Amino acid sequence: MGLALCGQVAQLLEDYEDDEDVNQQLDRMGFNIGVRIVDDFFSHTNQDYRCASFQEACNVIAKDGFRRYLGVVPNLAKWSPERTECYFILEDNPLVTFTEVPENHRGLLFSNILAGVIRGALETISFRSEVKFTQDALRGDPTTEIRVRLIEETSDEPLPED
C-alpha cells in the first residue's frame, strides 16, 4: 500500500498547490476507505462486533482493523476521563517506510489517509469524530500519533457525502 500511496500523493501534489489541500484530499480518500473497510471487516469476520461505546469502537479499530489491513496494532493511550478522546500511537507506521517528504512540502501529512480511515470507520458505526495528527514520524517525531475525539454519537442517519 505504501508505494501506491506514494504515487497517489505525488499526483495530488501536482494537482493541488497547497499542502493543506493535499492533506484534505488524503483525509477524504481515507474517509471513503474507512466506510468501505467497515463493510469488508464485518463480512469477513465471524465475530459479532457491537460497539456499544466510543472506547469499544476505537479498540476494535486499533486491535482488529489496523492489524487486519495494515499489519500493525497501534497503542491506544491518553484516554480522557469521559472516554471521549484518545490517541492512536503507531511506533512503526508502515505507510512511511522508505518515504521522504520533500523540503518544499513540510506541511504535508503523508499518512493523513489514516486519519480519514479512522474517521470514516467511526462514522459508519455511529460515532462522528474529529481525527487529527499530533505527531508524525516523517516530521522527525518519535512516533506517529493520531488524536481521535468523539463529537457526537449518531443514530442510523445516512452518512454525509464527503
PDB file of C-alpha atoms in Angstrom:
ATOM      1  CA  MET A   1       0.000   0.000   0.000  1.00  0.00           C
ATOM      2  CA  GLY A   2       2.878   2.372   0.740  1.00  0.00           C
ATOM      3  CA  LEU A   3       4.099   2.524  -2.857  1.00  0.00           C
ATOM      4  CA  ALA A   4       0.604   3.022  -4.233  1.00  0.00           C
ATOM      5  CA  LEU A   5       0.087   5.831  -1.739  1.00  0.00           C
ATOM      6  CA  CYS A   6       3.368   7.442  -2.847  1.00  0.00           C
ATOM      7  CA  GLY A   7       2.081   7.573  -6.414  1.00  0.00           C
ATOM      8  CA  GLN A   8      -1.263   8.970  -5.325  1.00  0.00           C
ATOM      9  CA  VAL A   9       0.356  11.646  -3.146  1.00  0.00           C
ATOM     10  CA  ALA A  10       2.703  12.619  -5.999  1.00  0.00           C
ATOM     11  CA  GLN A  11      -0.317  13.109  -8.265  1.00  0.00           C
ATOM     12  CA  LEU A  12      -2.137  15.136  -5.594  1.00  0.00           C
ATOM     13  CA  LEU A  13       0.922  17.365  -5.190  1.00  0.00           C
ATOM     14  CA  GLU A  14       0.773  18.055  -8.935  1.00  0.00           C
ATOM     15  CA  ASP A  15      -2.975  18.734  -8.843  1.00  0.00           C
ATOM     16  CA  TYR A  16      -3.040  20.973  -5.754  1.00  0.00           C
ATOM     17  CA  GLU A  17      -0.687  23.821  -4.946  1.00  0.00           C
ATOM     18  CA  ASP A  18      -1.119  23.873  -1.178  1.00  0.00           C
ATOM     19  CA  ASP A  19      -0.065  21.073   1.197  1.00  0.00           C
ATOM     20  CA  GLU A  20      -3.205  21.638   3.275  1.00  0.00           C
ATOM     21  CA  ASP A  21      -5.359  20.957   0.191  1.00  0.00           C
ATOM     22  CA  VAL A  22      -3.478  17.685  -0.344  1.00  0.00           C
ATOM     23  CA  ASN A  23      -3.965  16.814   3.341  1.00  0.00           C
ATOM     24  CA  GLN A  24      -7.716  17.386   2.949  1.00  0.00           C
ATOM     25  CA  GLN A  25      -7.831  15.172  -0.139  1.00  0.00           C
ATOM     26  CA  LEU A  26      -5.955  12.409   1.692  1.00  0.00           C
ATOM     27  CA  ASP A  27      -8.434  12.687   4.563  1.00  0.00           C
ATOM     28  CA  ARG A  28     -11.378  12.450   2.140  1.00  0.00           C
ATOM     29  CA  MET A  29      -9.860   9.413   0.433  1.00  0.00           C
ATOM     30  CA  GLY A  30      -9.274   7.804   3.813  1.00  0.00           C
ATOM     31  CA  PHE A  31     -12.823   8.553   4.927  1.00  0.00           C
ATOM     32  CA  ASN A  32     -14.208   6.703   1.904  1.00  0.00           C
ATOM     33  CA  ILE A  33     -11.840   3.795   2.531  1.00  0.00           C
ATOM     34  CA  GLY A  34     -12.881   3.688   6.210  1.00  0.00           C
ATOM     35  CA  VAL A  35     -16.549   3.405   5.253  1.00  0.00           C
ATOM     36  CA  ARG A  36     -15.812   0.504   2.900  1.00  0.00           C
ATOM     37  CA  ILE A  37     -13.444  -1.229   5.305  1.00  0.00           C
ATOM     38  CA  VAL A  38     -16.190  -1.493   7.925  1.00  0.00           C
ATOM     39  CA  ASP A  39     -18.371  -3.389   5.457  1.00  0.00           C
ATOM     40  CA  ASP A  40     -15.457  -5.602   4.427  1.00  0.00           C
ATOM     41  CA  PHE A  41     -14.447  -6.216   8.037  1.00  0.00           C
ATOM     42  CA  PHE A  42     -17.940  -7.300   9.076  1.00  0.00           C
ATOM     43  CA  SER A  43     -18.349  -9.522   6.022  1.00  0.00           C
ATOM     44  CA  HIS A  44     -15.059 -11.358   6.690  1.00  0.00           C
ATOM     45  CA  THR A  45     -15.185 -11.815  10.439  1.00  0.00           C
ATOM     46  CA  ASN A  46     -17.334 -14.345  12.192  1.00  0.00           C
ATOM     47  CA  GLN A  47     -17.452 -12.391  15.414  1.00  0.00           C
ATOM     48  CA  ASP A  48     -20.414 -10.206  16.218  1.00  0.00           C
ATOM     49  CA  TYR A  49     -18.944  -6.776  16.900  1.00  0.00           C
ATOM     50  CA  ARG A  50     -21.439  -4.482  18.536  1.00  0.00           C
ATOM     51  CA  CYS A  51     -19.534  -1.415  19.549  1.00  0.00           C
ATOM     52  CA  ALA A  52     -21.704  -0.045  22.312  1.00  0.00           C
ATOM     53  CA  SER A  53     -19.275   2.739  23.176  1.00  0.00           C
ATOM     54  CA  PHE A  54     -16.746   5.018  21.545  1.00  0.00           C
ATOM     55  CA  GLN A  55     -13.984   3.350  23.558  1.00  0.00           C
ATOM     56  CA  GLU A  56     -15.009  -0.099  22.363  1.00  0.00           C
ATOM     57  CA  ALA A  57     -15.152   1.099  18.746  1.00  0.00           C
ATOM     58  CA  CYS A  58     -11.643   2.573  18.981  1.00  0.00           C
ATOM     59  CA  ASN A  59     -10.354  -0.679  20.483  1.00  0.00           C
ATOM     60  CA  VAL A  60     -11.820  -2.762  17.646  1.00  0.00           C
ATOM     61  CA  ILE A  61     -10.435  -0.389  15.002  1.00  0.00           C
ATOM     62  CA  ALA A  62      -6.973  -0.385  16.586  1.00  0.00           C
ATOM     63  CA  LYS A  63      -6.630  -4.023  17.571  1.00  0.00           C
ATOM     64  CA  ASP A  64      -8.548  -5.740  14.797  1.00  0.00           C
ATOM     65  CA  GLY A  65      -8.893  -3.294  11.904  1.00  0.00           C
ATOM     66  CA  PHE A  66      -5.330  -1.970  11.836  1.00  0.00           C
ATOM     67  CA  ARG A  67      -3.913  -5.462  12.313  1.00  0.00           C
ATOM     68  CA  ARG A  68      -6.060  -6.910   9.549  1.00  0.00           C
ATOM     69  CA  TYR A  69      -5.477  -4.166   6.961  1.00  0.00           C
ATOM     70  CA  LEU A  70      -2.051  -2.723   7.849  1.00  0.00           C
ATOM     71  CA  GLY A  71      -0.358  -5.465   9.834  1.00  0.00           C
ATOM     72  CA  VAL A  72       0.270  -3.215  12.845  1.00  0.00           C
ATOM     73  CA  VAL A  73      -1.546  -2.566  16.109  1.00  0.00           C
ATOM     74  CA  PRO A  74      -1.422   0.987  17.423  1.00  0.00           C
ATOM     75  CA  ASN A  75      -1.368   1.618  21.140  1.00  0.00           C
ATOM     76  CA  LEU A  76      -4.418   3.432  22.428  1.00  0.00           C
ATOM     77  CA  ALA A  77      -3.355   5.938  25.055  1.00  0.00           C
ATOM     78  CA  LYS A  78      -4.152   9.210  26.797  1.00  0.00           C
ATOM     79  CA  TRP A  79      -7.851   8.474  27.240  1.00  0.00           C
ATOM     80  CA  SER A  80      -9.841  11.420  28.540  1.00  0.00           C
ATOM     81  CA  PRO A  81     -11.695  10.805  31.831  1.00  0.00           C
ATOM     82  CA  GLU A  82     -15.003  10.797  29.912  1.00  0.00           C
ATOM     83  CA  ARG A  83     -13.605   8.235  27.436  1.00  0.00           C
ATOM     84  CA  THR A  84     -14.413  10.565  24.525  1.00  0.00           C
ATOM     85  CA  GLU A  85     -10.853  11.207  23.370  1.00  0.00           C
ATOM     86  CA  CYS A  86      -7.791   9.046  22.852  1.00  0.00           C
ATOM     87  CA  TYR A  87      -4.634   8.779  20.802  1.00  0.00           C
ATOM     88  CA  PHE A  88      -3.713   6.069  18.301  1.00  0.00           C
ATOM     89  CA  ILE A  89       0.069   5.766  18.649  1.00  0.00           C
ATOM     90  CA  LEU A  90       1.988   3.906  15.946  1.00  0.00           C
ATOM     91  CA  GLU A  91       5.541   3.037  16.884  1.00  0.00           C
ATOM     92  CA  ASP A  92       6.033   1.765  13.335  1.00  0.00           C
ATOM     93  CA  ASN A  93       3.904   3.325  10.590  1.00  0.00           C
ATOM     94  CA  PRO A  94       4.019   1.031   7.535  1.00  0.00           C
ATOM     95  CA  LEU A  95       2.922   3.851   5.229  1.00  0.00           C
ATOM     96  CA  VAL A  96       6.120   5.823   5.772  1.00  0.00           C
ATOM     97  CA  THR A  97       8.683   3.077   5.258  1.00  0.00           C
ATOM     98  CA  PHE A  98      11.129   4.304   2.596  1.00  0.00           C
ATOM     99  CA  THR A  99       9.268   7.630   2.344  1.00  0.00           C
ATOM    100  CA  GLU A 100      10.751  11.104   2.475  1.00  0.00           C
ATOM    101  CA  VAL A 101       8.817  14.353   2.301  1.00  0.00           C
ATOM    102  CA  PRO A 102      10.446  16.975   0.059  1.00  0.00           C
ATOM    103  CA  GLU A 103      11.709  20.122   1.812  1.00  0.00           C
ATOM    104  CA  ASN A 104       9.201  22.286  -0.054  1.00  0.00           C
ATOM    105  CA  HIS A 105       6.275  20.194   1.294  1.00  0.00           C
ATOM    106  CA  ARG A 106       6.899  20.259   5.047  1.00  0.00           C
ATOM    107  CA  GLY A 107       3.180  20.915   5.643  1.00  0.00           C
ATOM    108  CA  LEU A 108       2.250  17.616   4.001  1.00  0.00           C
ATOM    109  CA  LEU A 109       0.783  14.945   6.268  1.00  0.00           C
ATOM    110  CA  PHE A 110       1.654  11.936   4.119  1.00  0.00           C
ATOM    111  CA  SER A 111      -0.254   9.495   6.339  1.00  0.00           C
ATOM    112  CA  ASN A 112      -3.337  11.710   6.678  1.00  0.00           C
ATOM    113  CA  ILE A 113      -5.207   8.995   4.838  1.00  0.00           C
ATOM    114  CA  LEU A 114      -5.133   7.068   8.159  1.00  0.00           C
ATOM    115  CA  ALA A 115      -6.944   9.900   9.933  1.00  0.00           C
ATOM    116  CA  GLY A 116      -9.648   9.711   7.276  1.00  0.00           C
ATOM    117  CA  VAL A 117      -9.883   5.921   7.558  1.00  0.00           C
ATOM    118  CA  ILE A 118     -10.413   6.148  11.320  1.00  0.00           C
ATOM    119  CA  ARG A 119     -12.977   8.943  10.912  1.00  0.00           C
ATOM    120  CA  GLY A 120     -14.861   7.066   8.175  1.00  0.00           C
ATOM    121  CA  ALA A 121     -14.934   3.809  10.129  1.00  0.00           C
ATOM    122  CA  LEU A 122     -16.160   5.535  13.288  1.00  0.00           C
ATOM    123  CA  GLU A 123     -18.881   7.462  11.439  1.00  0.00           C
ATOM    124  CA  THR A 124     -20.071   4.265   9.788  1.00  0.00           C
ATOM    125  CA  ILE A 125     -20.683   2.754  13.218  1.00  0.00           C
ATOM    126  CA  SER A 126     -22.381   5.924  14.558  1.00  0.00           C
ATOM    127  CA  PHE A 127     -19.528   7.873  16.171  1.00  0.00           C
ATOM    128  CA  ARG A 128     -18.928  11.240  14.477  1.00  0.00           C
ATOM    129  CA  SER A 129     -15.370  12.191  15.374  1.00  0.00           C
ATOM    130  CA  GLU A 130     -12.578  14.670  14.836  1.00  0.00           C
ATOM    131  CA  VAL A 131      -9.336  12.940  13.878  1.00  0.00           C
ATOM    132  CA  LYS A 132      -6.042  14.854  13.671  1.00  0.00           C
ATOM    133  CA  PHE A 133      -2.330  14.088  13.559  1.00  0.00           C
ATOM    134  CA  THR A 134      -0.416  15.346  16.583  1.00  0.00           C
ATOM    135  CA  GLN A 135       2.922  13.680  15.788  1.00  0.00           C
ATOM    136  CA  ASP A 136       4.348  12.395  12.539  1.00  0.00           C
ATOM    137  CA  ALA A 137       7.444  10.218  12.194  1.00  0.00           C
ATOM    138  CA  LEU A 138       8.104  11.799   8.786  1.00  0.00           C
ATOM    139  CA  ARG A 139       8.460  15.157  10.527  1.00  0.00           C
ATOM    140  CA  GLY A 140      11.041  13.815  12.951  1.00  0.00           C
ATOM    141  CA  ASP A 141       8.704  12.861  15.795  1.00  0.00           C
ATOM    142  CA  PRO A 142       9.494   9.576  17.573  1.00  0.00           C
ATOM    143  CA  THR A 143       6.093   8.080  16.706  1.00  0.00           C
ATOM    144  CA  THR A 144       3.042   8.657  14.570  1.00  0.00           C
ATOM    145  CA  GLU A 145       0.274   9.869  16.867  1.00  0.00           C
ATOM    146  CA  ILE A 146      -3.338  10.496  15.878  1.00  0.00           C
ATOM    147  CA  ARG A 147      -5.802  12.203  18.236  1.00  0.00           C
ATOM    148  CA  VAL A 148      -9.377  10.926  17.994  1.00  0.00           C
ATOM    149  CA  ARG A 149     -12.144  12.919  19.682  1.00  0.00           C
ATOM    150  CA  LEU A 150     -15.821  11.981  19.755  1.00  0.00           C
ATOM    151  CA  ILE A 151     -18.032  14.823  18.551  1.00  0.00           C
ATOM    152  CA  GLU A 152     -21.347  13.028  18.856  1.00  0.00           C
ATOM    153  CA  GLU A 153     -22.926   9.630  18.807  1.00  0.00           C
ATOM    154  CA  THR A 154     -25.318   9.429  15.900  1.00  0.00           C
ATOM    155  CA  SER A 155     -28.283   7.243  15.170  1.00  0.00           C
ATOM    156  CA  ASP A 156     -28.885   5.407  11.931  1.00  0.00           C
ATOM    157  CA  GLU A 157     -28.660   8.615   9.900  1.00  0.00           C
ATOM    158  CA  PRO A 158     -27.234   8.212   6.419  1.00  0.00           C
ATOM    159  CA  LEU A 159     -23.562   9.159   6.106  1.00  0.00           C
ATOM    160  CA  PRO A 160     -22.844  12.649   4.785  1.00  0.00           C
ATOM    161  CA  GLU A 161     -21.347  12.952   1.344  1.00  0.00           C
ATOM    162  CA  ASP A 162     -17.619  13.525   1.753  1.00  0.00           C
TER     163      ASP A 162
END
